[in-house]
Amino acid sequence: MKLHVINTGLFKLDGGAMFGVVPKSIWSNTNIPDSKNMCTWAMRCLLIEDGKRLILIDTGIGNKQSEKFFGFYDLHGDDTLDRSLQSKGFSRDDITDVFLTHLHFDHCGGSIQWNNTKTGYEPAFKNAVYWSNLQHWEWAVKPNAREKASFLKENILPIQESGQLKFVSSKSDAKQNVSELGNYFDILVTRGHTDAMMIPHINYKGRTVVFMADLLPSAGHIPLPYIMAYDTRPLLTLQEKELFMNEAAQKDYVLFFEHDPINECCTIQQTERGVRLKQAHNFNELLG
């Protein structure tokens, strides 16, 4: 089995929103904002090549939204989903499974594209099964007012309309195996950022690689109080984060960052001040 880093580009989000109650005088030491208080973030996906299937975790923001929409987020950088796949020797048509941690636009927008005539939408991965879970799906298709701007119907409904959508179980908040994807693929369901977000755990070369999605957006979010203002239940995130981080430090998990613009992954450790960064890594350097 091989894991491949798939970079889909960079975008900007408000620094205050990304760090919640943490003062700008602190978070700006590691995430330098521009004149509009916007910080740069990655949209980094992960591709699993297991000999039988190609599983893509999350798909980035895509390219079908309006120029006005993209202008809010200042998309930049040379990486795209297609270029990154091609650099690994693959194309969209090779993807057998698309696993969506949750359905916010920066995580699932690349799942759906315009059709050839731009009169409608179609799956960007025509040969893939798309995986979500029923609880999060229902949360996303009937969005609350707080998250409505993040759950875009054109990113979500065409997946189901295509007939390519399947659900995994999300009943337990304990780590559970996704047998449909392999005995090496487990998920942890969390409910603080958005309801029933899935955090994949991948057994790889004797290590556990955890795709952090929005439970831990970057290395700058490792201290427990560093929780995004985007989270719907921040105090629940605090509980979920503390439990996970203690386990990750104890078991030396490799934490793979979707949004950190510099660090692809890290390990963490217990200190007198709580869980803190142990080492930040380039993914290939760490795991080969």
Short mmCIF file of C-alpha atoms in Angstrom, two decimals:
data_model
loop_
_atom_site.label_atom_id
_atom_site.label_comp_id
_atom_site.label_asym_id
_atom_site.label_seq_id
_atom_site.Cartn_x
_atom_site.Cartn_y
_atom_site.Cartn_z
CA MET A 1 0.00 0.00 0.00
CA LYS A 2 1.11 3.56 -0.73
CA LEU A 3 -0.16 6.91 0.51
CA HIS A 4 0.16 9.98 -1.72
CA VAL A 5 -0.17 13.64 -0.73
CA ILE A 6 -2.58 15.40 -3.11
CA ASN A 7 -2.38 19.18 -2.97
CA THR A 8 -5.31 21.01 -4.56
CA GLY A 9 -4.33 24.64 -3.98
CA LEU A 10 -4.31 27.36 -1.35
CA PHE A 11 -7.02 29.69 -0.10
CA LYS A 12 -7.53 32.33 2.58
CA LEU A 13 -9.79 32.48 5.60
CA ASP A 14 -10.16 35.07 8.33
CA GLY A 15 -7.55 34.50 11.01
CA GLY A 16 -9.89 35.35 13.85
CA ALA A 17 -12.46 32.84 12.63
CA MET A 18 -9.79 30.17 12.36
CA PHE A 19 -8.57 30.61 15.93
CA GLY A 20 -11.75 31.50 17.80
CA VAL A 21 -11.15 33.00 21.26
CA VAL A 22 -7.35 33.01 20.90
CA PRO A 23 -6.11 36.62 20.53
CA LYS A 24 -4.58 37.78 17.28
CA SER A 25 -1.47 38.86 19.19
CA ILE A 26 -0.82 35.16 19.84
CA TRP A 27 -1.96 33.32 16.71
CA SER A 28 -0.38 35.85 14.36
CA ASN A 29 3.06 34.75 15.56
CA THR A 30 2.66 31.50 13.61
CA ASN A 31 -0.02 32.39 11.02
CA ILE A 32 0.79 35.83 9.65
CA PRO A 33 -2.35 37.59 8.35
CA ASP A 34 -2.55 39.95 5.39
CA SER A 35 -3.95 43.48 5.54
CA LYS A 36 -7.50 42.07 5.57
CA ASN A 37 -6.75 39.74 8.49
CA MET A 38 -6.82 36.75 6.13
CA CYS A 39 -4.41 33.82 6.54
CA THR A 40 -3.33 31.29 3.92
CA TRP A 41 -4.47 27.68 4.28
CA ALA A 42 -3.91 24.51 2.29
CA MET A 43 -6.50 22.16 0.84
CA ARG A 44 -4.49 18.94 1.07
CA CYS A 45 -6.06 15.59 0.27
CA LEU A 46 -4.77 12.06 0.71
CA LEU A 47 -4.75 9.25 -1.86
CA ILE A 48 -4.60 5.61 -0.76
CA GLU A 49 -3.27 3.11 -3.32
CA ASP A 50 -3.84 -0.36 -1.92
CA GLY A 51 -3.39 -2.54 -5.02
CA LYS A 52 -7.12 -3.00 -5.55
CA ARG A 53 -8.53 0.48 -5.27
CA LEU A 54 -7.60 4.14 -5.23
CA ILE A 55 -9.28 5.96 -2.35
CA LEU A 56 -9.24 9.77 -2.34
CA ILE A 57 -9.96 11.44 1.01
CA ASP A 58 -11.65 14.81 0.40
CA THR A 59 -11.51 16.71 -2.89
CA GLY A 60 -10.73 20.39 -2.22
CA ILE A 61 -12.84 23.33 -3.30
CA GLY A 62 -13.25 22.51 -7.02
CA ASN A 63 -13.58 25.06 -9.82
CA LYS A 64 -17.28 25.40 -10.63
CA GLN A 65 -18.26 28.25 -8.33
CA SER A 66 -18.55 31.83 -9.53
CA GLU A 67 -15.66 34.27 -9.77
CA LYS A 68 -17.36 36.31 -7.04
CA PHE A 69 -17.48 33.29 -4.72
CA PHE A 70 -13.84 32.41 -5.25
CA GLY A 71 -12.93 36.08 -4.76
CA PHE A 72 -13.95 35.79 -1.11
CA TYR A 73 -11.30 33.13 -0.56
CA ASP A 74 -8.42 34.32 -2.75
CA LEU A 75 -7.57 30.97 -4.34
CA HIS A 76 -3.88 30.84 -5.25
CA GLY A 77 -0.91 28.56 -5.80
CA ASP A 78 0.08 26.30 -8.68
CA ASP A 79 -1.38 23.04 -7.33
CA THR A 80 -4.65 21.62 -8.59
CA LEU A 81 -6.34 18.30 -8.01
CA ASP A 82 -5.68 17.17 -11.59
CA ARG A 83 -2.02 18.21 -11.58
CA SER A 84 -1.41 16.47 -8.29
CA LEU A 85 -3.06 13.26 -9.45
CA GLN A 86 -1.11 13.36 -12.70
CA SER A 87 2.15 13.81 -10.80
CA LYS A 88 1.44 10.47 -9.10
CA GLY A 89 0.57 8.78 -12.41
CA PHE A 90 -3.20 8.86 -12.03
CA SER A 91 -6.28 10.63 -13.38
CA ARG A 92 -9.75 11.24 -11.98
CA ASP A 93 -11.06 8.20 -13.86
CA ASP A 94 -8.72 5.93 -11.88
CA ILE A 95 -10.29 6.84 -8.54
CA THR A 96 -12.47 4.01 -7.20
CA ASP A 97 -13.63 5.63 -3.96
CA VAL A 98 -14.04 9.21 -2.73
CA PHE A 99 -14.26 9.43 1.05
CA LEU A 100 -15.71 12.74 2.26
CA THR A 101 -14.88 13.65 5.86
CA HIS A 102 -17.71 16.19 5.77
CA LEU A 103 -19.55 18.28 3.21
CA HIS A 104 -18.26 21.83 3.74
CA PHE A 105 -17.35 23.36 0.39
CA ASP A 106 -13.56 23.33 0.88
CA HIS A 107 -13.66 19.58 1.53
CA CYS A 108 -16.13 18.34 -1.08
CA GLY A 109 -16.34 21.02 -3.80
CA GLY A 110 -14.06 19.06 -6.12
CA SER A 111 -16.42 16.09 -6.06
CA ILE A 112 -18.81 17.63 -8.59
CA GLN A 113 -18.10 19.50 -11.83
CA TRP A 114 -20.00 21.20 -14.63
CA ASN A 115 -21.13 18.98 -17.48
CA ASN A 116 -19.73 19.69 -20.96
CA THR A 117 -22.40 22.25 -21.81
CA LYS A 118 -22.45 23.89 -18.36
CA THR A 119 -26.17 23.22 -18.14
CA GLY A 120 -25.90 20.93 -15.15
CA TYR A 121 -23.57 19.05 -12.85
CA GLU A 122 -21.92 15.64 -12.90
CA PRO A 123 -19.54 13.65 -10.68
CA ALA A 124 -15.90 14.63 -11.18
CA PHE A 125 -14.97 10.98 -10.53
CA LYS A 126 -17.22 8.99 -12.81
CA ASN A 127 -15.98 5.55 -11.74
CA ALA A 128 -15.93 6.18 -7.98
CA VAL A 129 -18.20 5.37 -5.09
CA TYR A 130 -18.71 8.45 -2.89
CA TRP A 131 -18.75 7.74 0.85
CA SER A 132 -20.49 9.84 3.49
CA ASN A 133 -22.71 8.91 6.43
CA LEU A 134 -26.46 9.31 6.74
CA GLN A 135 -26.45 11.52 9.81
CA HIS A 136 -24.04 14.05 8.34
CA TRP A 137 -25.76 13.90 4.95
CA GLU A 138 -29.12 14.81 6.47
CA TRP A 139 -27.42 17.57 8.48
CA ALA A 140 -25.92 19.01 5.27
CA VAL A 141 -28.92 18.83 2.95
CA LYS A 142 -31.11 20.59 5.53
CA PRO A 143 -28.51 23.07 6.82
CA ASN A 144 -28.87 25.29 9.82
CA ALA A 145 -28.49 29.04 9.26
CA ARG A 146 -24.98 29.03 10.75
CA GLU A 147 -23.60 26.48 8.27
CA LYS A 148 -25.79 27.18 5.25
CA ALA A 149 -23.03 29.13 3.46
CA SER A 150 -20.69 26.13 3.80
CA PHE A 151 -23.13 23.45 2.60
CA LEU A 152 -23.64 24.28 -1.08
CA LYS A 153 -26.37 22.19 -2.69
CA GLU A 154 -24.51 22.01 -6.03
CA ASN A 155 -21.65 20.26 -4.24
CA ILE A 156 -23.88 17.78 -2.46
CA LEU A 157 -27.17 16.86 -4.16
CA PRO A 158 -25.64 15.77 -7.51
CA ILE A 159 -23.66 13.08 -5.67
CA GLN A 160 -26.85 11.37 -4.61
CA GLU A 161 -28.58 12.04 -7.93
CA SER A 162 -25.74 10.25 -9.74
CA GLY A 163 -26.42 6.99 -7.87
CA GLN A 164 -22.78 6.84 -6.74
CA LEU A 165 -23.41 7.70 -3.08
CA LYS A 166 -23.07 5.17 -0.24
CA PHE A 167 -23.17 5.60 3.52
CA VAL A 168 -20.98 4.14 6.24
CA SER A 169 -22.14 3.69 9.81
CA SER A 170 -21.83 6.69 12.13
CA LYS A 171 -23.65 5.38 15.20
CA SER A 172 -20.64 5.18 17.47
CA ASP A 173 -18.36 7.93 18.74
CA ALA A 174 -15.65 5.29 19.26
CA LYS A 175 -13.22 4.41 16.51
CA GLN A 176 -14.79 1.94 14.11
CA ASN A 177 -13.64 0.01 11.07
CA VAL A 178 -14.99 0.83 7.60
CA SER A 179 -15.00 -2.72 6.31
CA GLU A 180 -16.13 -1.60 2.86
CA LEU A 181 -12.79 0.16 2.36
CA GLY A 182 -10.43 -2.31 4.00
CA ASN A 183 -9.24 -3.63 7.35
CA TYR A 184 -6.65 -0.83 7.48
CA PHE A 185 -9.28 1.97 7.36
CA ASP A 186 -10.97 3.10 10.59
CA ILE A 187 -12.92 6.26 11.36
CA LEU A 188 -13.61 8.37 14.42
CA VAL A 189 -16.94 10.24 14.24
CA THR A 190 -16.85 13.69 15.83
CA ARG A 191 -19.67 16.18 16.35
CA GLY A 192 -18.13 19.45 17.52
CA HIS A 193 -17.09 21.05 14.23
CA THR A 194 -20.14 19.82 12.36
CA ASP A 195 -22.40 16.87 13.04
CA ALA A 196 -20.88 13.44 12.29
CA MET A 197 -17.61 14.55 10.70
CA MET A 198 -15.44 11.49 10.03
CA ILE A 199 -11.74 11.36 10.91
CA PRO A 200 -9.99 8.52 8.99
CA HIS A 201 -7.31 6.43 10.72
CA ILE A 202 -5.09 4.48 8.32
CA ASN A 203 -2.78 1.66 9.37
CA TYR A 204 0.34 2.27 7.26
CA LYS A 205 3.83 0.83 7.65
CA GLY A 206 3.20 -0.02 11.26
CA ARG A 207 2.01 3.51 12.12
CA THR A 208 -1.44 5.07 12.44
CA VAL A 209 -1.86 7.98 10.05
CA VAL A 210 -4.83 10.18 10.99
CA PHE A 211 -6.39 12.50 8.42
CA MET A 212 -7.28 15.39 10.70
CA ALA A 213 -9.84 17.26 8.53
CA ASP A 214 -11.21 20.09 10.72
CA LEU A 215 -10.70 18.49 14.12
CA LEU A 216 -7.13 19.85 13.96
CA PRO A 217 -6.71 22.17 10.96
CA SER A 218 -3.00 22.90 11.47
CA ALA A 219 -0.02 22.55 13.80
CA GLY A 220 -0.95 25.99 15.11
CA HIS A 221 -4.17 24.52 16.54
CA ILE A 222 -2.54 21.88 18.77
CA PRO A 223 -3.13 23.63 22.17
CA LEU A 224 -6.59 22.62 23.37
CA PRO A 225 -8.25 26.10 23.46
CA TYR A 226 -7.27 26.78 19.83
CA ILE A 227 -10.66 25.94 18.33
CA MET A 228 -12.19 27.52 15.25
CA ALA A 229 -15.11 29.92 15.52
CA TYR A 230 -16.61 27.91 12.65
CA ASP A 231 -17.27 24.97 15.00
CA THR A 232 -20.95 24.54 15.80
CA ARG A 233 -20.29 23.08 19.27
CA PRO A 234 -16.91 24.40 20.43
CA LEU A 235 -17.11 22.94 23.93
CA LEU A 236 -17.81 19.52 22.45
CA THR A 237 -14.84 20.01 20.12
CA LEU A 238 -12.76 20.73 23.22
CA GLN A 239 -13.77 17.38 24.74
CA GLU A 240 -13.27 15.46 21.51
CA LYS A 241 -9.95 17.11 20.86
CA GLU A 242 -8.62 16.42 24.36
CA LEU A 243 -9.52 12.73 24.20
CA PHE A 244 -8.04 12.34 20.75
CA MET A 245 -4.85 14.31 21.43
CA ASN A 246 -4.06 12.35 24.58
CA GLU A 247 -4.43 9.09 22.64
CA ALA A 248 -2.41 10.42 19.70
CA ALA A 249 0.46 11.45 21.96
CA GLN A 250 0.45 8.15 23.81
CA LYS A 251 0.35 6.01 20.65
CA ASP A 252 2.59 8.26 18.53
CA TYR A 253 0.05 8.80 15.77
CA VAL A 254 1.05 10.66 12.61
CA LEU A 255 -1.35 13.59 12.23
CA PHE A 256 -1.93 14.51 8.58
CA PHE A 257 -3.00 18.12 8.09
CA GLU A 258 -5.57 19.12 5.49
CA HIS A 259 -5.20 22.87 6.03
CA ASP A 260 -1.69 23.60 7.36
CA PRO A 261 0.02 25.62 4.59
CA ILE A 262 3.53 24.50 5.61
CA ASN A 263 3.44 21.26 7.59
CA GLU A 264 2.03 18.16 5.94
CA CYS A 265 2.00 16.15 9.16
CA CYS A 266 3.30 16.05 12.71
CA THR A 267 3.66 14.02 15.86
CA ILE A 268 2.75 15.32 19.32
CA GLN A 269 3.85 14.73 22.90
CA GLN A 270 2.73 15.35 26.47
CA THR A 271 4.48 18.23 28.24
CA GLU A 272 4.00 20.14 31.50
CA ARG A 273 1.81 22.55 29.50
CA GLY A 274 -0.28 19.79 27.99
CA VAL A 275 -0.07 18.22 24.54
CA ARG A 276 2.35 20.07 22.29
CA LEU A 277 4.12 19.62 18.96
CA LYS A 278 6.83 16.97 18.96
CA GLN A 279 7.99 17.14 15.35
CA ALA A 280 6.57 18.62 12.16
CA HIS A 281 7.31 16.62 9.05
CA ASN A 282 7.15 16.34 5.32
CA PHE A 283 4.95 13.27 4.91
CA ASN A 284 7.29 11.35 2.60
CA GLU A 285 10.29 12.04 4.78
CA LEU A 286 8.49 10.64 7.80
CA LEU A 287 6.97 7.53 6.27
CA GLY A 288 8.80 7.04 2.97
#
